[in-house]
Structures are given as structure tokens and as C-alpha cells.
Amino acid sequence: MSNLLFELGVEELPASFIRKASADLEREILMRLEEAGIWKPSENAAAERYATPRRLIVHVPDVNERQEDTVKEVRGPSMQAAYDSEGKPSRALEGFCRGQGVDVADLRNDGEYVWADKKVVGKETGELLKELLPESVRALTFSKSMRWGSARMRFARPIRWILACFGGEIISFEIEGV
């Protein structure tokens, strides 16, 4: 397990925005980490947040290095469509097997449908963070927001820098050219 440090540098925020923005950023990040299955509040150390008029910082200890592999149950064609009159696999069943990356022998049925257990390999946390962190920032809302330069995103003040570090490695991504 490694630590995640995220810092969002902005032009000076109004004093009334700081506390809410800091809490919202922490909530958005933790929610996405938990949904991705790489952090659990009941099992891991508590996150910390810090804020100044120009910085919103979230520190999350004990984030897993990668998602766990999972097995997903996928429903295939009905039994009538899966096998021909001689009991041989139909083209529909073969196509389903190709699409799921499983062999016909590995399928099971419940009398009505054919089912496949598909192994889903977990992603590395560094790759997930490249998507989760920008989503967390974009999810922040303010009572008054603005656009700056050619940016389409609305935020309380222009974003000037971003620091995202996981396990001592920099996580590179871009938000509105930053």
C-alpha cells in the first residue's frame, strides 16, 4: 500500500469557499477510490485534508497498488439459441465465447441461459488515478464560478498547478491545459 498526495494550486480563493472546497475535494477523491476498489474507509487509515487560499491538499494513506482481480458473471444466449438440434454449439454461442474470451467447455447453464465466468484483471492504481483525479476536480461546485482563458471548465478561480503523487511517483494528467 502507498500514499496518495494530491495538491490543487489555484489563484486566491475567497475565504468562504476554502473549507467547503477542501471537504468536497476530499469526498470526491475518496468516493472514487472506494468505487474503484483501491481504498476502503473501514480498513485503511483516515485521509487528511489541508487548505490555504491558494492550495487544496488531500493526503490518502494506505491506497492499494492495484485493483484486485475479479470474476464477472456474464449471461449469454438462451439455451435454445446456444445449441442446435444435435446439441452442438451454435454460431451465436461461438460468437459469445469469442467475445468473452472463454471456451465453450467453461460455460455453465441454468436451464434457461448460458453463463460465462469472465476473469477481469485489476488495473494499476497509477493508471486509475489519471482518470479519477481529474474527475474529482471537475466534480467540484461553487456558488460562484468562472471560466478563464480558453477553458471550458468552470471553477472558483483559475487552476495554476496540480501535484499528484502516488507511492513516490508523479501521476501525469491534464486539466484545461494545466
mmCIF file of C-alpha atoms in Angstrom:
data_model
loop_
_atom_site.group_PDB
_atom_site.id
_atom_site.type_symbol
_atom_site.label_atom_id
_atom_site.label_comp_id
_atom_site.label_asym_id
_atom_site.label_seq_id
_atom_site.Cartn_x
_atom_site.Cartn_y
_atom_site.Cartn_z
ATOM 1 C CA MET A 1 0.000 0.000 0.000
ATOM 2 C CA SER A 2 1.161 3.504 -0.812
ATOM 3 C CA ASN A 3 0.236 7.079 -0.057
ATOM 4 C CA LEU A 4 -1.585 9.401 -2.420
ATOM 5 C CA LEU A 5 -0.856 13.114 -2.240
ATOM 6 C CA PHE A 6 -2.936 15.481 -4.343
ATOM 7 C CA GLU A 7 -2.497 19.246 -4.405
ATOM 8 C CA LEU A 8 -4.522 21.678 -6.459
ATOM 9 C CA GLY A 9 -2.995 25.143 -6.791
ATOM 10 C CA VAL A 10 -5.352 27.982 -7.677
ATOM 11 C CA GLU A 11 -5.498 31.736 -7.705
ATOM 12 C CA GLU A 12 -6.603 33.004 -4.317
ATOM 13 C CA LEU A 13 -9.953 31.533 -3.317
ATOM 14 C CA PRO A 14 -12.459 33.619 -1.365
ATOM 15 C CA ALA A 15 -12.253 32.752 2.324
ATOM 16 C CA SER A 16 -15.847 31.499 2.335
ATOM 17 C CA PHE A 17 -15.030 28.891 -0.373
ATOM 18 C CA ILE A 18 -11.973 27.251 1.208
ATOM 19 C CA ARG A 19 -13.491 24.938 3.833
ATOM 20 C CA LYS A 20 -16.245 23.605 1.541
ATOM 21 C CA ALA A 21 -13.905 23.161 -1.439
ATOM 22 C CA SER A 22 -11.408 21.253 0.700
ATOM 23 C CA ALA A 23 -14.075 18.933 2.144
ATOM 24 C CA ASP A 24 -15.678 18.422 -1.276
ATOM 25 C CA LEU A 25 -12.349 17.564 -2.917
ATOM 26 C CA GLU A 26 -11.565 15.011 -0.200
ATOM 27 C CA ARG A 27 -15.052 13.473 -0.502
ATOM 28 C CA GLU A 28 -14.871 13.265 -4.306
ATOM 29 C CA ILE A 29 -11.428 11.622 -4.267
ATOM 30 C CA LEU A 30 -12.306 9.110 -1.536
ATOM 31 C CA MET A 31 -15.593 8.212 -3.205
ATOM 32 C CA ARG A 32 -13.828 7.432 -6.489
ATOM 33 C CA LEU A 33 -11.027 5.473 -4.794
ATOM 34 C CA GLU A 34 -13.605 3.382 -2.962
ATOM 35 C CA GLU A 35 -15.678 2.798 -6.121
ATOM 36 C CA ALA A 36 -12.532 1.661 -7.922
ATOM 37 C CA GLY A 37 -11.866 -0.827 -5.116
ATOM 38 C CA ILE A 38 -8.439 0.516 -4.177
ATOM 39 C CA TRP A 39 -9.286 2.114 -0.812
ATOM 40 C CA LYS A 40 -11.773 1.259 1.939
ATOM 41 C CA PRO A 41 -12.528 3.651 4.796
ATOM 42 C CA SER A 42 -13.150 0.837 7.272
ATOM 43 C CA GLU A 43 -9.820 -0.895 6.573
ATOM 44 C CA ASN A 44 -7.447 1.979 5.833
ATOM 45 C CA ALA A 45 -6.074 4.924 7.754
ATOM 46 C CA ALA A 46 -8.130 8.100 7.564
ATOM 47 C CA ALA A 47 -7.448 10.654 4.863
ATOM 48 C CA GLU A 48 -6.292 14.148 5.731
ATOM 49 C CA ARG A 49 -7.067 17.421 4.024
ATOM 50 C CA TYR A 50 -5.374 20.780 4.210
ATOM 51 C CA ALA A 51 -6.257 24.092 2.652
ATOM 52 C CA THR A 52 -4.952 27.591 2.174
ATOM 53 C CA PRO A 53 -6.369 30.326 -0.047
ATOM 54 C CA ARG A 54 -4.139 29.056 -2.880
ATOM 55 C CA ARG A 55 -3.964 25.326 -2.197
ATOM 56 C CA LEU A 56 -6.344 22.408 -1.682
ATOM 57 C CA ILE A 57 -4.476 19.310 -0.494
ATOM 58 C CA VAL A 58 -5.685 15.760 0.134
ATOM 59 C CA HIS A 59 -3.459 13.031 1.581
ATOM 60 C CA VAL A 60 -4.791 9.462 1.461
ATOM 61 C CA PRO A 61 -2.651 6.811 3.185
ATOM 62 C CA ASP A 62 -2.764 3.075 2.504
ATOM 63 C CA VAL A 63 -4.099 3.053 -1.049
ATOM 64 C CA ASN A 64 -3.742 -0.340 -2.741
ATOM 65 C CA GLU A 65 -1.159 -0.618 -5.533
ATOM 66 C CA ARG A 66 -3.724 -2.145 -7.890
ATOM 67 C CA GLN A 67 -7.293 -3.360 -8.077
ATOM 68 C CA GLU A 68 -7.965 -6.956 -7.170
ATOM 69 C CA ASP A 69 -8.771 -9.354 -9.986
ATOM 70 C CA THR A 70 -12.464 -10.180 -10.092
ATOM 71 C CA VAL A 71 -14.708 -12.728 -11.737
ATOM 72 C CA LYS A 72 -17.712 -11.326 -13.584
ATOM 73 C CA GLU A 73 -20.745 -13.462 -14.366
ATOM 74 C CA VAL A 74 -21.897 -12.811 -17.943
ATOM 75 C CA ARG A 75 -25.185 -14.083 -19.353
ATOM 76 C CA GLY A 76 -25.022 -15.492 -22.839
ATOM 77 C CA PRO A 77 -27.637 -16.656 -25.312
ATOM 78 C CA SER A 78 -30.651 -18.708 -24.297
ATOM 79 C CA MET A 79 -30.285 -22.478 -24.305
ATOM 80 C CA GLN A 80 -32.454 -22.695 -27.439
ATOM 81 C CA ALA A 81 -30.183 -20.278 -29.322
ATOM 82 C CA ALA A 82 -26.939 -21.670 -27.872
ATOM 83 C CA TYR A 83 -27.178 -25.225 -29.218
ATOM 84 C CA ASP A 84 -28.559 -26.712 -32.422
ATOM 85 C CA SER A 85 -30.880 -29.719 -32.595
ATOM 86 C CA GLU A 86 -27.903 -32.118 -32.370
ATOM 87 C CA GLY A 87 -26.591 -30.451 -29.201
ATOM 88 C CA LYS A 88 -23.642 -28.783 -30.922
ATOM 89 C CA PRO A 89 -22.716 -25.151 -30.156
ATOM 90 C CA SER A 90 -24.441 -22.671 -32.472
ATOM 91 C CA ARG A 91 -22.755 -19.722 -34.171
ATOM 92 C CA ALA A 92 -24.377 -17.454 -31.586
ATOM 93 C CA LEU A 93 -22.717 -19.400 -28.768
ATOM 94 C CA GLU A 94 -19.356 -19.453 -30.526
ATOM 95 C CA GLY A 95 -19.579 -15.682 -31.063
ATOM 96 C CA PHE A 96 -20.451 -15.166 -27.407
ATOM 97 C CA CYS A 97 -17.451 -17.270 -26.352
ATOM 98 C CA ARG A 98 -15.108 -15.309 -28.650
ATOM 99 C CA GLY A 99 -16.438 -12.012 -27.331
ATOM 100 C CA GLN A 100 -15.948 -13.030 -23.713
ATOM 101 C CA GLY A 101 -12.624 -14.798 -24.237
ATOM 102 C CA VAL A 102 -13.845 -18.115 -22.812
ATOM 103 C CA ASP A 103 -14.004 -21.673 -24.095
ATOM 104 C CA VAL A 104 -17.315 -23.481 -24.733
ATOM 105 C CA ALA A 105 -16.247 -26.141 -22.210
ATOM 106 C CA ASP A 106 -16.015 -23.490 -19.458
ATOM 107 C CA LEU A 107 -19.654 -22.394 -19.815
ATOM 108 C CA ARG A 108 -22.453 -23.382 -17.482
ATOM 109 C CA ASN A 109 -26.189 -23.162 -17.860
ATOM 110 C CA ASP A 110 -29.138 -22.669 -15.565
ATOM 111 C CA GLY A 111 -31.610 -24.441 -17.857
ATOM 112 C CA GLU A 112 -32.647 -21.163 -19.462
ATOM 113 C CA TYR A 113 -29.413 -19.318 -20.349
ATOM 114 C CA VAL A 114 -25.721 -19.999 -20.841
ATOM 115 C CA TRP A 115 -23.378 -18.250 -18.406
ATOM 116 C CA ALA A 116 -19.670 -17.488 -18.509
ATOM 117 C CA ASP A 117 -17.387 -16.586 -15.630
ATOM 118 C CA LYS A 118 -15.085 -13.952 -17.081
ATOM 119 C CA LYS A 119 -11.903 -13.021 -15.220
ATOM 120 C CA VAL A 120 -11.394 -9.248 -15.076
ATOM 121 C CA VAL A 121 -7.788 -8.283 -14.373
ATOM 122 C CA GLY A 122 -7.463 -5.340 -11.970
ATOM 123 C CA LYS A 123 -5.797 -2.143 -13.179
ATOM 124 C CA GLU A 124 -2.762 -0.482 -11.660
ATOM 125 C CA THR A 125 -3.670 2.363 -9.314
ATOM 126 C CA GLY A 126 -1.416 4.819 -11.159
ATOM 127 C CA GLU A 127 -3.452 4.317 -14.333
ATOM 128 C CA LEU A 128 -6.748 4.663 -12.476
ATOM 129 C CA LEU A 129 -5.641 7.896 -10.819
ATOM 130 C CA LYS A 130 -5.079 9.531 -14.221
ATOM 131 C CA GLU A 131 -8.856 9.338 -14.677
ATOM 132 C CA LEU A 132 -10.131 9.567 -11.092
ATOM 133 C CA LEU A 133 -8.295 12.714 -10.012
ATOM 134 C CA PRO A 134 -9.391 14.945 -12.922
ATOM 135 C CA GLU A 135 -12.968 13.694 -12.457
ATOM 136 C CA SER A 136 -12.777 14.667 -8.784
ATOM 137 C CA VAL A 137 -11.658 18.203 -9.623
ATOM 138 C CA ARG A 138 -14.306 18.633 -12.323
ATOM 139 C CA ALA A 139 -16.985 17.498 -9.868
ATOM 140 C CA LEU A 140 -16.344 20.435 -7.505
ATOM 141 C CA THR A 141 -19.043 23.094 -7.482
ATOM 142 C CA PHE A 142 -19.036 26.628 -6.155
ATOM 143 C CA SER A 143 -21.745 29.202 -5.520
ATOM 144 C CA LYS A 144 -19.898 31.482 -7.953
ATOM 145 C CA SER A 145 -17.583 30.108 -10.610
ATOM 146 C CA MET A 146 -15.776 31.396 -13.668
ATOM 147 C CA ARG A 147 -14.040 30.370 -16.874
ATOM 148 C CA TRP A 148 -10.545 31.560 -17.670
ATOM 149 C CA GLY A 149 -8.601 31.836 -20.905
ATOM 150 C CA SER A 150 -9.921 29.348 -23.430
ATOM 151 C CA ALA A 151 -11.013 26.933 -20.695
ATOM 152 C CA ARG A 152 -14.482 25.390 -20.864
ATOM 153 C CA MET A 153 -14.425 24.172 -17.278
ATOM 154 C CA ARG A 154 -15.961 26.352 -14.581
ATOM 155 C CA PHE A 155 -14.122 26.734 -11.270
ATOM 156 C CA ALA A 156 -13.988 29.278 -8.436
ATOM 157 C CA ARG A 157 -10.623 30.650 -9.597
ATOM 158 C CA PRO A 158 -8.173 29.654 -12.341
ATOM 159 C CA ILE A 159 -6.209 26.458 -11.672
ATOM 160 C CA ARG A 160 -2.469 27.189 -11.783
ATOM 161 C CA TRP A 161 -0.791 23.887 -10.872
ATOM 162 C CA ILE A 162 -1.506 20.301 -9.987
ATOM 163 C CA LEU A 163 0.608 17.870 -7.999
ATOM 164 C CA ALA A 164 -0.427 14.226 -7.935
ATOM 165 C CA CYS A 165 1.963 11.769 -6.343
ATOM 166 C CA PHE A 166 1.309 8.095 -5.597
ATOM 167 C CA GLY A 167 3.919 5.965 -3.882
ATOM 168 C CA GLY A 168 6.643 8.495 -4.685
ATOM 169 C CA GLU A 169 5.779 8.526 -8.407
ATOM 170 C CA ILE A 170 4.283 11.500 -10.202
ATOM 171 C CA ILE A 171 0.873 10.869 -11.787
ATOM 172 C CA SER A 172 0.686 12.894 -15.002
ATOM 173 C CA PHE A 173 -2.603 14.194 -16.367
ATOM 174 C CA GLU A 174 -4.045 17.438 -17.659
ATOM 175 C CA ILE A 175 -6.978 19.624 -16.693
ATOM 176 C CA GLU A 176 -7.706 22.556 -19.016
ATOM 177 C CA GLY A 177 -4.113 22.832 -20.173
ATOM 178 C CA VAL A 178 -2.570 22.590 -16.689
#
